[in-house]
Amino acid sequence: MGENYRIGTIAIKGGYNPKGGEPKVVPIVQSATYEQDDPEFVAKVFNLEADGYLYGRTGNPTVTALEEKFAELEKGVAAVATACGQAAVVYSILALAKAGDHIIASSAVYGGTYNLLKINLPKLGIETTFVDPEASKEEILKVAKSNTKAIYGETIGNPGLNVLDFEKFAAVAKELDIPFIVDNTIATPYLVNPIDYGANVVVHSTTKYANGHADALGGIIVDGGNFNWDNGKFPEFVEEDPSYHGISFVKNFGKSAYATKIHSTLIRDFGAIPAPVNAFLTNRGLETLHLRVQRHSENALKLAKYLESHPKVSWVNYPYLESSSQYNRAKKYLRGGGSGILTFGLKGGEAVAGKLIENLKVTSLVVNLGDVRSYIIHPWSTTHAQLSSEEKIKSGVLPDLLRVSVGVEDINDIIEDYSEALEKI
Ligand SMILES: *Cc1c(COP(=O)(O)O)cnc(C)c1O
């Protein structure tokens, strides 16, 4: 937008600037392809010498509006929207690593990302070493190799709810001269901009808080524009791309080399683009991001305090609780709130967890998180069931752990519901 607006204004005005007579609301451009009248212009667009819409896989104005808003929200230079969060995570890595390369990742990452890094990317020749997010800088540096191409972490791990030590991870990235990728899905740009703390790439599952209403899947990759790809480790960014005549991403696109590479090679060749209507719904969800995440955070803190004081509850974990081991880091990095996810255990353990879930009425049993409704789940037997017991514990999943995604319903109703449900067990 060219002005230093604050997040609540960017959430509403960012990414789309209609002129006289144009629709005030971002239109859903429900067309797979576009009319063109100048063959020379079409040739230029194909060769990345001009911007223009030719075909829906390589661009759509509704999707562009979402990308531009997200780049502004995360203080990046450009963004690429994808069909879902997992596609964003995959592309964020495939853009900078190929067979024979290596990634360092926090072990406290989303289950889907863990499986991707541990099982599927190795099939393409990209290996990952997982590190405990609380390991020291020296311990993390020890697992680095000459072919290490990125370090990866999540702002708030799920369901361990550890807050990423941005400065430590950024220092490792700096020392190794590799990009630092952060999944900021749960914190959202309302609570923190990882780029402020040294991240070079920010990814999201927009399916969660960004959309906020659970009516469209989506993902986004934000290019921080703050990494020097011409450092000898990323020749594919510097040398001419064999699928574009004479184009070098670094030389031709400068700060947005990474986003342009993803758009013009990975999106072109692998697809996984968002449907225009999903981009529209995500963009509309973002218009209230600042209101929702503020309320999610307030409600979650109140529920966490209530559960902490309840005699049938054995423990509660929420980054903004003073009793949390993450409290100081949460205060340092997260602006005024800890988002909507909390976890807790009951004194009766796993045996009564299912009973509590059955008793709840305002909060329902749902696998998703980060939308306006309140949800609860038992990750040990569901979302993380594919992992071994040891892996579950490593990623913060304990047998008695219940994960709550606190919605924006009236907090008094949420708490009364827990009170009644707990009474019955
Ligand atoms: C849900 C989620 C993903 C995957 O996103 P999808 O939109 O479900 O593909 C990735 N990272 C985090 C932190 C998530 O919560």
XYZ file of C-alpha atoms and ligand atoms in Angstrom:
440
model
C 0.000 0.000 0.000
C 3.039 2.231 0.216
C 2.057 3.586 3.648
C 2.899 2.241 7.065
C -0.573 1.147 8.022
C -1.090 -1.052 11.068
C -2.222 -4.638 10.880
C -5.965 -4.007 11.321
C -5.923 -1.587 8.389
C -3.826 -3.848 6.143
C -6.177 -6.743 6.981
C -9.012 -4.715 5.436
C -7.395 -2.530 2.766
C -4.335 -4.538 1.750
C -3.852 -6.170 -1.637
C -6.689 -4.566 -3.587
C -7.058 -0.962 -4.709
C -10.170 -0.485 -6.861
C -10.441 2.602 -9.049
C -13.529 4.573 -10.135
C -16.401 2.278 -11.063
C -14.648 -0.962 -10.082
C -16.126 -3.306 -7.440
C -15.287 -2.232 -3.894
C -15.070 -5.891 -2.811
C -12.460 -8.141 -4.448
C -14.358 -9.904 -7.268
C -14.331 -13.696 -7.661
C -12.842 -14.117 -11.113
C -14.328 -17.508 -11.908
C -12.588 -18.046 -15.229
C -9.992 -20.653 -16.139
C -8.458 -18.498 -18.851
C -8.134 -14.936 -20.181
C -8.675 -13.010 -23.400
C -5.547 -11.494 -24.961
C -5.201 -9.509 -28.165
C -1.457 -8.943 -28.624
C 0.640 -12.019 -29.505
C 3.847 -10.192 -28.592
C 2.508 -9.424 -25.115
C 1.514 -13.094 -24.627
C 5.035 -14.159 -25.594
C 6.467 -11.678 -23.081
C 4.251 -12.984 -20.268
C 5.316 -16.549 -21.073
C 8.934 -15.455 -20.798
C 8.379 -13.528 -17.524
C 9.146 -10.214 -19.230
C 5.667 -8.819 -18.553
C 2.917 -9.392 -15.969
C -0.375 -10.616 -17.315
C -3.010 -13.281 -16.890
C -3.024 -16.077 -19.455
C -4.279 -19.227 -17.767
C -5.739 -20.013 -14.334
C -2.920 -22.258 -13.156
C -0.363 -19.474 -13.455
C -2.465 -16.586 -12.207
C -5.871 -15.277 -11.172
C -6.759 -11.730 -9.999
C -8.670 -12.947 -6.903
C -5.637 -15.026 -5.910
C -3.273 -12.101 -6.621
C -5.255 -9.850 -4.259
C -4.893 -12.438 -1.482
C -1.155 -12.826 -2.165
C -0.541 -9.086 -2.064
C -2.498 -8.651 1.168
C -0.623 -11.505 2.829
C 2.763 -10.165 1.743
C 1.856 -6.865 3.426
C 0.506 -8.564 6.571
C 3.752 -10.527 7.009
C 6.045 -7.634 5.944
C 7.374 -9.627 2.980
C 8.009 -8.535 -0.601
C 5.767 -11.080 -2.352
C 3.634 -14.140 -1.615
C 2.421 -17.283 -3.359
C -0.975 -18.781 -2.507
C -1.522 -22.538 -2.687
C -4.460 -24.939 -2.485
C -3.727 -25.837 1.148
C -1.105 -25.392 3.837
C 0.723 -28.630 3.089
C 1.305 -27.536 -0.520
C 2.807 -24.285 0.822
C 5.162 -26.231 3.110
C 6.215 -28.577 0.273
C 6.910 -25.727 -2.162
C 8.739 -23.638 0.428
C 11.291 -26.462 0.619
C 11.338 -27.704 -2.990
C 12.141 -24.144 -4.107
C 15.506 -24.283 -2.366
C 16.422 -27.968 -1.962
C 16.856 -30.830 -4.417
C 18.004 -34.462 -4.267
C 21.188 -34.630 -2.206
C 20.279 -31.666 0.022
C 19.554 -31.512 3.736
C 17.171 -29.561 6.016
C 17.267 -28.914 9.769
C 13.827 -28.794 11.390
C 12.400 -28.379 14.862
C 10.911 -31.681 16.023
C 7.861 -29.766 17.339
C 6.180 -29.335 13.964
C 2.700 -30.089 12.667
C 2.099 -33.837 12.116
C 1.687 -33.447 8.341
C 4.945 -31.513 8.063
C 6.729 -34.083 10.239
C 5.628 -36.921 7.925
C 6.563 -34.884 4.845
C 10.081 -34.257 6.139
C 10.618 -37.668 7.679
C 9.025 -40.002 5.112
C 8.218 -38.353 1.804
C 10.915 -35.779 1.038
C 13.635 -38.431 1.672
C 12.052 -40.374 -1.213
C 12.994 -37.368 -3.380
C 16.492 -37.341 -1.878
C 15.961 -34.467 0.580
C 16.911 -35.529 4.123
C 15.898 -33.787 7.356
C 17.558 -33.840 10.762
C 15.101 -32.969 13.524
C 16.338 -31.006 16.514
C 14.747 -30.370 19.891
C 13.573 -26.728 19.650
C 15.111 -26.177 23.097
C 18.547 -27.445 21.982
C 21.341 -24.874 22.203
C 22.635 -22.998 19.176
C 25.835 -25.068 19.323
C 23.889 -28.352 19.435
C 21.843 -27.303 16.407
C 24.941 -26.198 14.497
C 26.443 -29.647 15.112
C 23.836 -31.369 12.890
C 24.499 -28.999 9.968
C 26.227 -30.341 6.845
C 27.750 -28.698 3.792
C 24.521 -29.514 1.898
C 22.142 -28.034 4.530
C 19.817 -25.646 2.685
C 17.326 -24.369 5.301
C 16.265 -24.404 8.932
C 12.552 -24.819 9.665
C 10.362 -24.163 12.726
C 6.844 -23.201 13.850
C 6.075 -20.076 15.892
C 3.770 -21.995 18.222
C 4.219 -25.763 17.950
C 1.097 -27.882 18.038
C 0.207 -29.486 20.377
C 3.336 -28.920 22.524
C 2.655 -25.131 22.378
C 6.347 -24.324 22.575
C 7.128 -20.786 21.396
C 9.959 -20.754 18.860
C 13.180 -19.102 20.020
C 13.381 -16.934 16.907
C 16.672 -15.306 17.768
C 18.426 -18.649 18.283
C 17.092 -20.176 15.052
C 17.868 -16.972 13.121
C 21.416 -16.984 14.510
C 21.913 -20.586 13.318
C 20.572 -19.620 9.869
C 22.902 -16.597 9.714
C 25.923 -18.634 10.732
C 25.178 -21.306 8.111
C 24.137 -18.677 5.530
C 20.882 -20.527 4.820
C 17.262 -19.324 4.905
C 15.117 -19.598 8.032
C 11.572 -20.789 7.259
C 8.796 -20.267 9.826
C 5.289 -21.724 9.845
C 3.303 -18.900 11.482
C -0.142 -20.561 11.160
C -1.083 -20.550 14.828
C 0.346 -17.196 15.904
C -0.738 -15.325 12.725
C 0.722 -11.937 11.708
C -1.548 -10.349 14.325
C 0.637 -11.733 17.134
C 4.067 -11.759 15.473
C 5.837 -11.122 12.181
C 8.643 -13.724 12.097
C 10.449 -11.572 9.500
C 11.029 -8.984 12.279
C 13.076 -11.657 14.075
C 15.189 -12.925 11.198
C 12.889 -15.284 9.278
C 13.402 -15.258 5.498
C 10.313 -17.220 4.505
C 6.936 -17.442 6.290
C 4.382 -20.130 5.493
C 0.816 -20.608 6.696
C -2.021 -22.994 6.492
C -4.588 -20.248 5.818
C -7.215 -22.940 6.478
C -6.864 -22.074 10.180
C -6.859 -18.528 11.642
C -6.277 -16.635 8.382
C -9.543 -17.874 6.901
C -10.970 -18.270 10.379
C -14.343 -19.770 9.451
C -13.397 -23.268 8.256
C -14.978 -22.731 4.847
C -11.914 -22.945 2.566
C -8.569 -24.712 2.604
C -5.540 -22.695 1.629
C -1.841 -22.044 2.089
C 0.551 -19.164 1.582
C 4.311 -18.707 1.223
C 5.641 -15.226 1.987
C 9.032 -14.209 0.601
C 10.835 -11.948 3.076
C 13.057 -10.577 0.312
C 15.857 -10.538 2.889
C 18.041 -13.498 1.900
C 21.044 -13.294 -0.409
C 20.573 -16.277 -2.761
C 23.770 -15.390 -4.594
C 26.007 -16.850 -1.860
C 27.257 -19.906 -3.752
C 24.773 -22.337 -2.162
C 21.797 -21.747 -4.451
C 23.032 -21.800 -8.057
C 19.493 -22.428 -9.363
C 18.577 -18.915 -8.261
C 21.541 -17.342 -10.016
C 22.124 -19.355 -13.185
C 19.766 -19.064 -16.137
C 16.691 -21.232 -15.655
C 16.614 -23.884 -18.416
C 12.819 -23.567 -18.719
C 12.984 -19.769 -19.297
C 15.328 -18.424 -21.951
C 17.977 -16.332 -20.312
C 16.126 -15.660 -17.061
C 18.034 -15.698 -13.756
C 15.705 -15.334 -10.760
C 18.201 -13.294 -8.777
C 19.288 -11.049 -11.653
C 15.820 -10.470 -13.106
C 13.671 -10.404 -9.962
C 16.045 -9.248 -7.227
C 14.372 -9.283 -3.830
C 11.406 -11.379 -4.969
C 13.564 -14.089 -6.604
C 12.233 -16.828 -4.293
C 8.503 -16.056 -4.740
C 8.975 -15.680 -8.503
C 10.786 -19.011 -8.692
C 7.938 -20.759 -6.850
C 5.266 -19.130 -9.002
C 6.945 -19.659 -12.327
C 8.331 -23.171 -11.810
C 6.656 -25.071 -8.932
C 3.143 -23.679 -9.355
C 3.484 -23.997 -13.136
C 4.665 -27.625 -12.998
C 2.995 -29.069 -9.873
C -0.205 -26.980 -9.665
C -1.960 -27.084 -6.260
C -3.343 -23.565 -6.797
C -6.283 -22.223 -4.799
C -9.705 -22.007 -6.419
C -10.724 -18.353 -6.913
C -13.676 -18.746 -4.538
C -11.361 -20.110 -1.835
C -9.012 -17.151 -2.292
C -12.050 -14.870 -1.950
C -13.202 -16.563 1.275
C -9.695 -16.454 2.757
C -9.353 -12.808 1.837
C -12.698 -12.045 3.474
C -11.672 -13.969 6.582
C -8.509 -11.888 6.801
C -10.611 -8.714 7.032
C -11.389 -9.641 10.664
C -8.085 -11.363 11.538
C -7.135 -8.725 14.119
C -10.540 -8.878 15.856
C -10.719 -12.657 15.908
C -7.185 -13.435 17.065
C -7.484 -10.850 19.828
C -10.714 -12.519 21.053
C -9.384 -16.069 20.552
C -6.415 -15.089 22.733
C -8.569 -13.501 25.460
C -10.964 -16.455 25.562
C -8.135 -19.011 25.618
C -6.389 -17.266 28.529
C -9.647 -17.123 30.518
C -10.421 -20.793 29.862
C -6.817 -21.768 30.689
C -7.061 -19.967 34.053
C -10.424 -21.575 34.787
C -9.143 -25.078 34.007
C -5.974 -24.472 36.018
C -8.106 -23.793 39.092
C -10.377 -26.836 38.595
C -9.838 -29.748 41.035
C -10.369 -32.431 38.344
C -7.720 -30.965 36.028
C -4.138 -32.145 36.569
C -2.291 -29.699 34.307
C -2.885 -26.912 31.764
C -0.522 -25.608 29.107
C -1.025 -22.222 27.442
C 1.902 -19.963 26.479
C 0.370 -16.893 28.132
C -0.204 -18.619 31.510
C 2.353 -17.482 34.053
C 2.861 -21.136 35.038
C 3.949 -22.012 31.471
C 7.619 -22.685 30.786
C 7.050 -20.648 27.599
C 5.628 -17.559 29.339
C 8.710 -15.329 29.086
C 9.277 -16.168 25.443
C 5.569 -15.704 24.673
C 5.684 -12.248 26.317
C 8.819 -11.395 24.354
C 7.646 -12.401 20.877
C 3.832 -12.510 20.846
C 2.114 -9.100 20.842
C -0.440 -9.202 23.641
C -1.804 -12.743 23.356
C -1.087 -16.418 22.953
C -3.629 -17.335 20.210
C -6.467 -19.817 20.715
C -4.851 -23.189 21.354
C -4.461 -24.661 24.841
C -3.896 -28.180 26.112
C -4.715 -29.859 29.400
C -4.900 -33.222 31.148
C -7.509 -34.641 33.506
C -6.710 -36.337 36.807
C -8.396 -39.500 35.485
C -6.100 -39.362 32.419
C -6.857 -40.901 29.042
C -9.652 -43.021 30.569
C -11.967 -40.049 31.227
C -10.853 -37.824 28.320
C -13.448 -39.323 25.954
C -16.199 -38.899 28.561
C -15.422 -35.187 28.902
C -15.490 -34.720 25.115
C -18.894 -36.445 24.972
C -20.258 -34.180 27.717
C -19.297 -30.888 26.077
C -21.942 -28.995 24.087
C -20.518 -25.569 23.180
C -17.152 -27.149 22.364
C -17.327 -29.960 19.815
C -15.149 -32.876 18.695
C -13.472 -31.602 15.534
C -10.039 -32.234 13.971
C -9.627 -28.654 12.724
C -8.352 -25.688 14.704
C -8.303 -21.922 14.385
C -11.823 -21.084 13.337
C -14.537 -19.164 15.163
C -15.987 -22.311 16.792
C -14.585 -24.102 19.865
C -13.134 -27.552 19.305
C -11.530 -30.303 21.364
C -9.573 -33.392 20.351
C -7.450 -36.179 21.849
C -4.337 -36.059 19.579
C -2.722 -39.278 20.920
C -5.464 -41.428 19.376
C -6.325 -39.223 16.357
C -4.201 -36.493 14.696
C -0.890 -38.048 15.778
C -1.934 -41.722 15.693
C 0.435 -42.500 12.774
C 3.507 -41.605 14.847
C 5.273 -44.013 17.217
C 4.791 -43.409 20.960
C 8.316 -42.030 21.190
C 7.735 -39.656 18.266
C 4.430 -38.516 19.775
C 6.107 -37.599 23.052
C 8.948 -35.865 21.168
C 6.435 -33.690 19.350
C 4.658 -32.842 22.618
C 1.735 -35.300 22.461
C 1.152 -36.978 25.844
C -1.333 -39.858 26.327
C -3.697 -37.748 28.492
C -3.373 -34.514 26.476
C -6.551 -32.833 25.258
C -6.123 -30.057 22.694
C -8.626 -27.240 22.683
C -9.041 -24.681 19.920
C -10.895 -21.957 21.793
C -13.419 -20.175 19.583
C -14.897 -16.694 19.798
C -18.222 -17.698 21.355
C -19.152 -15.934 24.624
C -16.488 -16.997 27.102
C -19.064 -17.400 29.900
C -20.880 -20.057 27.870
C -17.608 -21.798 27.035
C -16.601 -21.953 30.701
C -20.069 -22.976 31.998
C -20.051 -25.801 29.467
C -16.717 -27.109 30.835
C -17.967 -26.689 34.380
C -21.048 -28.853 33.705
C -19.144 -31.417 31.651
C -16.425 -31.783 34.313
C -19.028 -32.220 37.030
C -20.354 -35.343 35.273
C -17.037 -37.212 35.193
C -3.053 -27.403 9.342
C -1.631 -27.051 9.331
C -0.832 -27.297 8.214
C -1.366 -27.969 6.975
O -2.304 -27.150 6.347
P -3.532 -27.697 5.459
O -4.220 -26.431 5.063
O -4.360 -28.599 6.304
O -2.934 -28.411 4.288
C 0.502 -26.920 8.268
N 1.029 -26.347 9.365
C 0.285 -26.103 10.468
C 0.910 -25.467 11.662
C -1.068 -26.454 10.502
O -1.795 -26.218 11.595
